[in-house]
Coordinates of C-alpha atoms in Angstrom, one line a residue:
X1 CA 23.6 251.6 40.6
X2 CA 23.0 250.2 37.3
X3 CA 21.8 247.1 35.3
X4 CA 24.9 245.5 33.7
X5 CA 22.7 243.4 31.4
X6 CA 21.8 246.7 29.6
X7 CA 25.4 247.5 28.6
X8 CA 28.3 246.1 26.7
X9 CA 31.9 246.4 27.6
X10 CA 33.6 249.2 25.8
X11 CA 35.5 248.1 22.7
X12 CA 38.9 250.0 22.6
X13 CA 39.0 251.3 19.2
X14 CA 41.6 254.0 18.2
X15 CA 40.1 257.4 17.7
X16 CA 40.5 258.3 14.0
X17 CA 38.6 261.3 12.9
X18 CA 38.9 260.6 9.2
X19 CA 37.1 257.3 9.7
X20 CA 34.5 259.1 12.0
X21 CA 33.8 261.6 9.3
X22 CA 33.5 258.9 6.8
X23 CA 30.9 257.1 9.1
X24 CA 29.0 260.4 9.3
X25 CA 28.8 260.6 5.6
X26 CA 27.9 256.9 5.2
X27 CA 24.8 257.2 7.5
X28 CA 23.7 260.3 5.6
X29 CA 24.1 258.7 2.1
X30 CA 22.3 255.5 3.2
X31 CA 19.2 257.8 4.2
X32 CA 19.6 259.9 1.1
X33 CA 19.5 256.9 -1.1
X34 CA 16.5 255.7 0.4
X35 CA 14.9 259.1 -0.2
X36 CA 16.0 259.0 -3.9
X37 CA 14.5 255.5 -4.4
X38 CA 11.0 256.0 -2.7
X39 CA 10.7 259.2 -0.8
X40 CA 10.1 257.0 2.2
X41 CA 12.0 255.4 4.8
X42 CA 11.5 251.7 5.7
X43 CA 10.4 251.2 9.4
X44 CA 13.2 249.4 11.4
X45 CA 12.2 246.0 13.2
X46 CA 13.1 247.5 16.5
X47 CA 10.7 250.4 16.2
X48 CA 6.9 250.2 16.4
X49 CA 6.1 253.7 15.2
X50 CA 7.5 256.0 12.6
X51 CA 5.3 258.7 11.5
X52 CA 5.9 262.4 10.7
X53 CA 7.4 263.9 14.0
X54 CA 10.8 264.7 15.3
X55 CA 11.3 261.8 17.6
X56 CA 11.0 258.9 15.2
X57 CA 9.6 260.2 12.2
X58 CA 10.4 261.8 8.8
X59 CA 10.8 265.4 10.3
X60 CA 13.8 264.3 12.4
X61 CA 15.3 262.7 9.4
X62 CA 14.8 266.0 7.3
X63 CA 16.3 267.9 10.3
X64 CA 19.3 265.7 10.7
X65 CA 20.2 265.8 7.0
X66 CA 19.6 269.6 6.8
X67 CA 21.8 270.3 9.9
X68 CA 24.5 268.1 8.9
X69 CA 24.7 269.8 5.5
X70 CA 24.6 273.2 7.1
X71 CA 27.4 272.5 9.4
X72 CA 29.3 271.0 6.6
X73 CA 29.5 267.7 8.1
X74 CA 28.3 266.2 4.9
X75 CA 27.9 267.3 1.2
X76 CA 24.4 266.7 0.6
X77 CA 21.8 269.3 -0.5
X78 CA 18.2 268.7 -1.0
X79 CA 15.0 270.6 -1.3
X80 CA 12.6 269.1 1.3
X81 CA 9.9 271.7 1.1
X82 CA 7.3 269.4 -0.5
X83 CA 8.1 266.4 1.7
X84 CA 7.8 268.8 4.8
X85 CA 4.2 269.8 3.6
X86 CA 3.4 266.2 3.3
X87 CA 4.5 265.5 6.9
X88 CA 2.4 268.4 8.1
X89 CA -0.7 267.0 6.5
X90 CA 0.3 263.4 7.9
X91 CA 0.8 264.8 11.3
X92 CA -2.7 266.1 11.6
X93 CA -4.1 262.7 11.1
X94 CA -1.6 260.9 13.4
X95 CA -2.2 263.4 16.2
X96 CA -5.8 262.2 17.0
X97 CA -4.3 258.8 17.9
X98 CA -1.5 260.0 20.1
X99 CA -1.5 260.7 23.8
X100 CA -2.5 264.2 24.9
X101 CA -3.8 265.3 21.3
X102 CA -4.7 268.6 22.4
X103 CA -1.1 269.6 23.4
X104 CA 1.4 271.2 21.1
X105 CA 4.0 268.4 21.2
X106 CA 7.6 269.2 20.4
X107 CA 8.8 265.7 19.7
X108 CA 5.7 264.2 18.0
X109 CA 3.7 267.3 17.1
X110 CA 3.5 269.9 14.1
X111 CA 5.9 272.4 15.8
X112 CA 9.2 271.2 14.4
X113 CA 7.6 270.6 11.0
X114 CA 6.5 274.3 11.0
X115 CA 9.9 275.5 12.4
X116 CA 11.7 273.8 9.5
X117 CA 9.3 275.3 7.1
X118 CA 9.9 278.7 8.6
X119 CA 13.7 278.3 8.6
X120 CA 13.5 277.4 4.8
X121 CA 11.2 280.2 4.0
X122 CA 11.1 282.9 6.6
X123 CA 7.3 283.1 5.7
X124 CA 5.6 285.2 8.4
X125 CA 2.4 283.2 8.0
X126 CA 4.2 279.9 9.0
X127 CA 5.5 281.8 12.2
X128 CA 2.0 282.8 13.0
X129 CA 1.0 279.0 12.8
X130 CA 3.8 278.3 15.1
X131 CA 2.7 280.9 17.6
X132 CA -0.8 279.7 17.5
X133 CA 0.4 276.0 18.2
X134 CA 2.4 277.1 21.0
X135 CA -0.4 278.8 22.6
X136 CA -2.2 275.6 23.1
X137 CA 0.2 274.7 26.1
X138 CA -0.8 277.9 27.8
X139 CA -3.5 275.9 29.4
X140 CA -2.8 272.2 29.1
X141 CA -1.5 270.4 32.2
X142 CA 1.4 268.3 30.9
X143 CA 4.7 269.5 32.6
X144 CA 7.2 267.8 30.6
X145 CA 9.5 268.0 27.6
X146 CA 8.0 265.5 25.0
X147 CA 4.3 266.4 25.0
X148 CA 4.0 269.6 27.1
X149 CA 5.1 273.1 28.0
X150 CA 8.9 272.6 28.3
X151 CA 9.0 271.7 24.7
X152 CA 6.7 274.7 23.4
X153 CA 8.8 276.9 25.6
X154 CA 11.9 275.6 24.0
X155 CA 10.3 276.3 20.5
X156 CA 9.4 279.9 21.5
X157 CA 12.9 280.6 22.6
X158 CA 14.2 279.4 19.1
X159 CA 11.8 281.6 17.2
X160 CA 12.8 284.5 19.6
X161 CA 16.5 284.2 18.5
X162 CA 15.5 283.9 14.9
X163 CA 13.1 286.7 14.7
X164 CA 13.7 289.2 17.7
X165 CA 9.8 289.5 17.9
X166 CA 8.3 290.2 21.3
X167 CA 5.5 287.7 21.1
X168 CA 7.9 284.7 21.6
X169 CA 9.3 286.3 24.7
X170 CA 5.8 286.9 26.0
X171 CA 4.5 283.4 25.3
X172 CA 7.7 281.9 26.8
X173 CA 7.3 283.9 30.0
X174 CA 3.7 283.0 30.3
X175 CA 4.3 279.2 30.2
X176 CA 7.4 279.6 32.3
X177 CA 5.6 281.5 35.1
X178 CA 2.7 278.7 34.9
X179 CA 5.2 275.8 35.0
X180 CA 7.1 277.3 37.9
X181 CA 4.0 278.2 39.9
X182 CA 3.3 274.4 39.6
X183 CA 6.7 273.2 40.9
X184 CA 6.0 271.3 44.1
X185 CA 8.1 271.8 47.2
X186 CA 8.9 268.5 48.9
X187 CA 10.4 268.8 52.3
X188 CA 14.0 267.5 52.6
X189 CA 14.1 266.8 48.8
X190 CA 13.6 270.0 46.9
X191 CA 11.2 270.8 44.1
X192 CA 9.7 268.4 41.5
X193 CA 6.8 268.4 39.1
X194 CA 3.9 265.9 38.7
X195 CA 3.6 266.0 34.8
X196 CA 0.1 264.5 34.6
X197 CA 1.6 262.2 32.0
X198 CA -0.2 259.2 30.5
X199 CA -3.0 259.4 33.2
X200 CA -0.6 259.4 36.2
X201 CA 1.1 261.9 38.3
X202 CA 4.5 260.1 38.9
X203 CA 7.3 262.5 39.5
X204 CA 9.8 261.7 36.6
X205 CA 13.4 263.1 37.0
X206 CA 15.0 262.8 33.5
X207 CA 15.0 265.2 30.4
X208 CA 12.4 263.5 28.3
X209 CA 9.6 263.3 30.7
X210 CA 10.5 265.1 33.9
X211 CA 12.2 267.6 36.2
X212 CA 15.4 267.9 34.1
X213 CA 13.5 268.4 31.0
X214 CA 11.4 271.1 32.4
X215 CA 14.7 273.0 33.3
X216 CA 16.2 272.8 29.8
X217 CA 14.0 275.7 28.4
X218 CA 14.6 277.7 31.5
X219 CA 18.3 277.5 31.0
X220 CA 18.0 278.2 27.4
X221 CA 15.9 281.2 28.0
X222 CA 17.7 282.4 31.1
X223 CA 18.4 285.9 29.7
X224 CA 14.5 286.4 29.6
X225 CA 14.1 285.8 33.3
X226 CA 14.9 288.3 36.1
X227 CA 18.4 287.6 37.3
X228 CA 17.2 286.8 40.9
X229 CA 14.5 284.6 39.6
X230 CA 17.0 282.5 37.6
X231 CA 19.4 282.3 40.5
X232 CA 16.4 281.0 42.6
X233 CA 15.6 278.3 40.0
X234 CA 19.3 277.2 39.9
X235 CA 19.4 276.9 43.8
X236 CA 16.3 274.7 43.6
X237 CA 17.7 272.6 40.8
X238 CA 20.9 272.2 42.7
X239 CA 19.1 271.2 46.0
X240 CA 16.9 268.7 44.2
X241 CA 19.6 267.1 42.3
X242 CA 21.7 266.7 45.4
X243 CA 18.9 265.2 47.3
X244 CA 17.4 262.8 44.7
X245 CA 20.9 261.3 43.8
X246 CA 21.9 257.8 44.7
X247 CA 25.8 257.9 45.4
X248 CA 28.9 256.0 46.1
X249 CA 32.3 257.6 46.7
X250 CA 32.9 257.8 43.1
X251 CA 29.6 257.5 41.1
X252 CA 26.0 258.8 41.0
X253 CA 22.8 257.8 39.4
X254 CA 19.2 258.9 39.7
X255 CA 16.0 256.8 39.6
X256 CA 13.6 257.4 36.6
X257 CA 10.7 258.2 38.8
X258 CA 11.1 259.6 42.4
X259 CA 8.8 258.7 45.2
X260 CA 9.6 260.4 48.6
X261 CA 8.1 257.3 50.4
X262 CA 10.3 255.0 48.4
X263 CA 13.7 256.5 49.0
X264 CA 15.5 253.1 49.0
X265 CA 14.7 252.3 45.5
X266 CA 17.8 251.7 43.5
X267 CA 18.4 253.1 39.9
X268 CA 19.0 250.7 37.2
X269 CA 18.8 252.9 34.0
X270 CA 21.9 254.6 32.6
X271 CA 20.6 256.3 29.5
X272 CA 19.7 259.8 28.2
X273 CA 16.0 259.6 28.9
X274 CA 16.3 258.1 32.5
X275 CA 19.4 258.1 34.7
X276 CA 22.8 259.8 35.0
X277 CA 23.7 260.6 31.4
X278 CA 20.4 262.6 30.9
X279 CA 20.8 264.5 34.2
X280 CA 24.2 265.6 33.4
X281 CA 23.4 266.5 29.8
X282 CA 20.4 268.5 30.6
X283 CA 21.8 270.4 33.7
X284 CA 25.3 270.9 32.7
X285 CA 24.9 274.6 32.1
X286 CA 23.6 275.3 35.6
X287 CA 26.4 277.6 36.9
X288 CA 29.2 276.0 38.8
X289 CA 30.0 277.2 42.3
X290 CA 26.4 277.3 43.8
X291 CA 27.3 274.2 45.8
X292 CA 30.2 272.0 45.5
X293 CA 28.4 268.8 45.9
X294 CA 26.2 269.6 42.7
X295 CA 29.5 270.1 40.8
X296 CA 30.8 266.8 42.0
X297 CA 27.5 264.9 41.3
X298 CA 27.6 265.8 37.7
X299 CA 31.1 264.4 37.3
X300 CA 30.1 261.4 39.4
X301 CA 27.2 260.9 37.0
X302 CA 29.9 261.0 34.1
X303 CA 31.9 258.4 36.0
X304 CA 29.0 256.0 36.3
X305 CA 28.2 256.5 32.6
X306 CA 31.8 255.6 31.8
X307 CA 31.8 252.7 34.1
X308 CA 28.5 251.3 32.9
X309 CA 29.7 251.2 29.2
X310 CA 27.9 251.4 25.9
X311 CA 24.3 250.5 25.8
X312 CA 22.8 247.2 24.3
X313 CA 19.8 249.2 22.8
X314 CA 22.0 250.6 20.3
X315 CA 24.0 253.6 19.1
X316 CA 21.0 256.0 19.2
X317 CA 20.3 259.1 21.4
X318 CA 17.5 258.4 23.6
X319 CA 18.5 254.9 24.7
X320 CA 21.8 254.3 23.3
X321 CA 25.5 254.9 23.4
X322 CA 25.5 258.3 21.5
X323 CA 23.0 259.8 24.0
X324 CA 25.2 258.5 26.8
X325 CA 28.3 260.0 25.2
X326 CA 26.7 263.6 25.2
X327 CA 27.2 263.5 28.9
X328 CA 31.0 263.4 28.3
X329 CA 30.9 266.2 25.9
X330 CA 28.8 268.4 28.2
X331 CA 31.4 267.7 31.0
X332 CA 34.2 268.5 28.6
X333 CA 32.5 271.9 28.1
X334 CA 31.9 272.4 31.7
X335 CA 35.2 271.6 33.0
X336 CA 37.6 271.7 30.0
X337 CA 39.1 268.4 31.3
X338 CA 40.4 266.5 28.2
X339 CA 39.5 263.2 29.8
X340 CA 35.8 263.7 29.1
X341 CA 36.5 264.5 25.4
X342 CA 38.5 261.5 25.3
X343 CA 35.8 259.4 26.7
X344 CA 33.3 260.8 24.4
X345 CA 35.4 259.8 21.5
X346 CA 35.9 256.3 22.7
X347 CA 32.0 255.9 22.9
X348 CA 31.9 257.4 19.4
X349 CA 34.3 254.7 18.1
X350 CA 32.1 252.0 19.8
X351 CA 28.9 253.7 18.5
X352 CA 30.2 253.3 14.8
X353 CA 30.8 249.5 15.4
X354 CA 27.3 249.3 17.0
X355 CA 25.7 251.0 13.9
X356 CA 27.6 248.9 11.4
X357 CA 26.8 245.5 13.2
X358 CA 23.1 246.5 13.4
X359 CA 22.9 247.2 9.8
X360 CA 24.4 244.0 9.0
X361 CA 22.1 242.2 11.4
X362 CA 18.8 243.7 10.1
X363 CA 19.9 244.3 6.5
X364 CA 18.8 248.0 6.8
X365 CA 19.6 251.2 8.5
X366 CA 17.5 252.7 11.4
X367 CA 16.4 256.0 9.7
X368 CA 15.3 258.3 12.6
X369 CA 16.9 261.0 14.6
X370 CA 16.3 260.4 18.4
X371 CA 16.2 256.4 17.9
X372 CA 18.4 255.9 15.1
X373 CA 21.4 256.3 12.9
X374 CA 21.1 260.0 12.1
X375 CA 21.2 261.0 15.7
X376 CA 24.3 258.9 16.1
X377 CA 25.8 260.8 13.1
X378 CA 25.3 264.2 14.8
X379 CA 27.0 262.8 17.9
X380 CA 30.0 261.7 15.8
X381 CA 30.3 265.1 14.3
X382 CA 30.2 266.8 17.7
X383 CA 33.0 264.5 18.8
X384 CA 35.2 265.6 15.9
X385 CA 34.7 269.2 17.0
X386 CA 34.7 268.9 20.7
X387 CA 31.2 270.3 20.9
X388 CA 28.0 269.1 22.8
X389 CA 25.1 270.3 20.9
X390 CA 22.4 267.9 21.6
X391 CA 20.2 267.7 18.5
X392 CA 17.0 269.7 18.6
X393 CA 17.5 270.7 22.2
X394 CA 20.7 272.7 22.1
X395 CA 20.6 273.5 18.5
X396 CA 17.8 273.6 15.8

């Protein structure tokens, strides 16, 4: 059900919210110190790309520091306006060397840079640029979250809630209808997408590149969809999750790539981007009671995540302990069972240890949102408050 070599045994460290709060401020202070010294952040030895974007770039760092300050997790106000403009210029150059340069990428492209600029300024001209960028995905074929229409749909829904302008609903629905029209029925399995990603058509399942990621904006924008249409989407999600799961009596996991001809393939990844934690986190807001087996599978996915333990790849969101911990926070929100909050907090204490040991080993922090310390800081804050707002997906 998972590869034990990718995981550590969980350290049993007492939950102490004051120490967790200190760790959040410590992570933020380290990043701010780097900013004050050079306006740049050193690339971590484990990362081969930094750049300007949300995933591993400067925009993600700015987002995290701004968000943590806004929710009063840290005391650190900075004016990042000039730095954001620099990121926009850098992103234009970077995009030509990236996969799918014609797309509006949420995690690597200009969209989140413009979104932050708009949040700071409320300038209608920036909103127009966001709209023009989103429209690129009206015709592009990438059907997933990182590079394609699922990310631009999520962006459109955020702008709808910020401005109440009709155009955001219109572009959201246009891209939703196109994506749903390309949802492939597989007899005996359910419905999956072929993302046309990196030159192949593998049917990914997880929230970054696959099925679960395409469901994220449909859940976020569910009030824009006709009620019957949303019910149908949820029924198809439930069917597909049930039929793609690998289960034991107590646990469940999902392969990274599903091939109907290879049903015996065993899952081995247990992280946000591929495997049970991401499936649970992305789909936790699908209504309960559609099928008891689905409800049980989400909890079984949580059990597997707990049994597997913290990840050796670090404390980060995409491949690390904090990202896995969000599955527990989501299950706590879904079930109101305190067990899941306790497990999330146990992973938080371990994540702090991982962060500090890594900093000692590499003599520097890992200054990114999805792959580094700042995503971990947001997770720690959510554990203090018993919330489960996955950064830049559930909240922007």
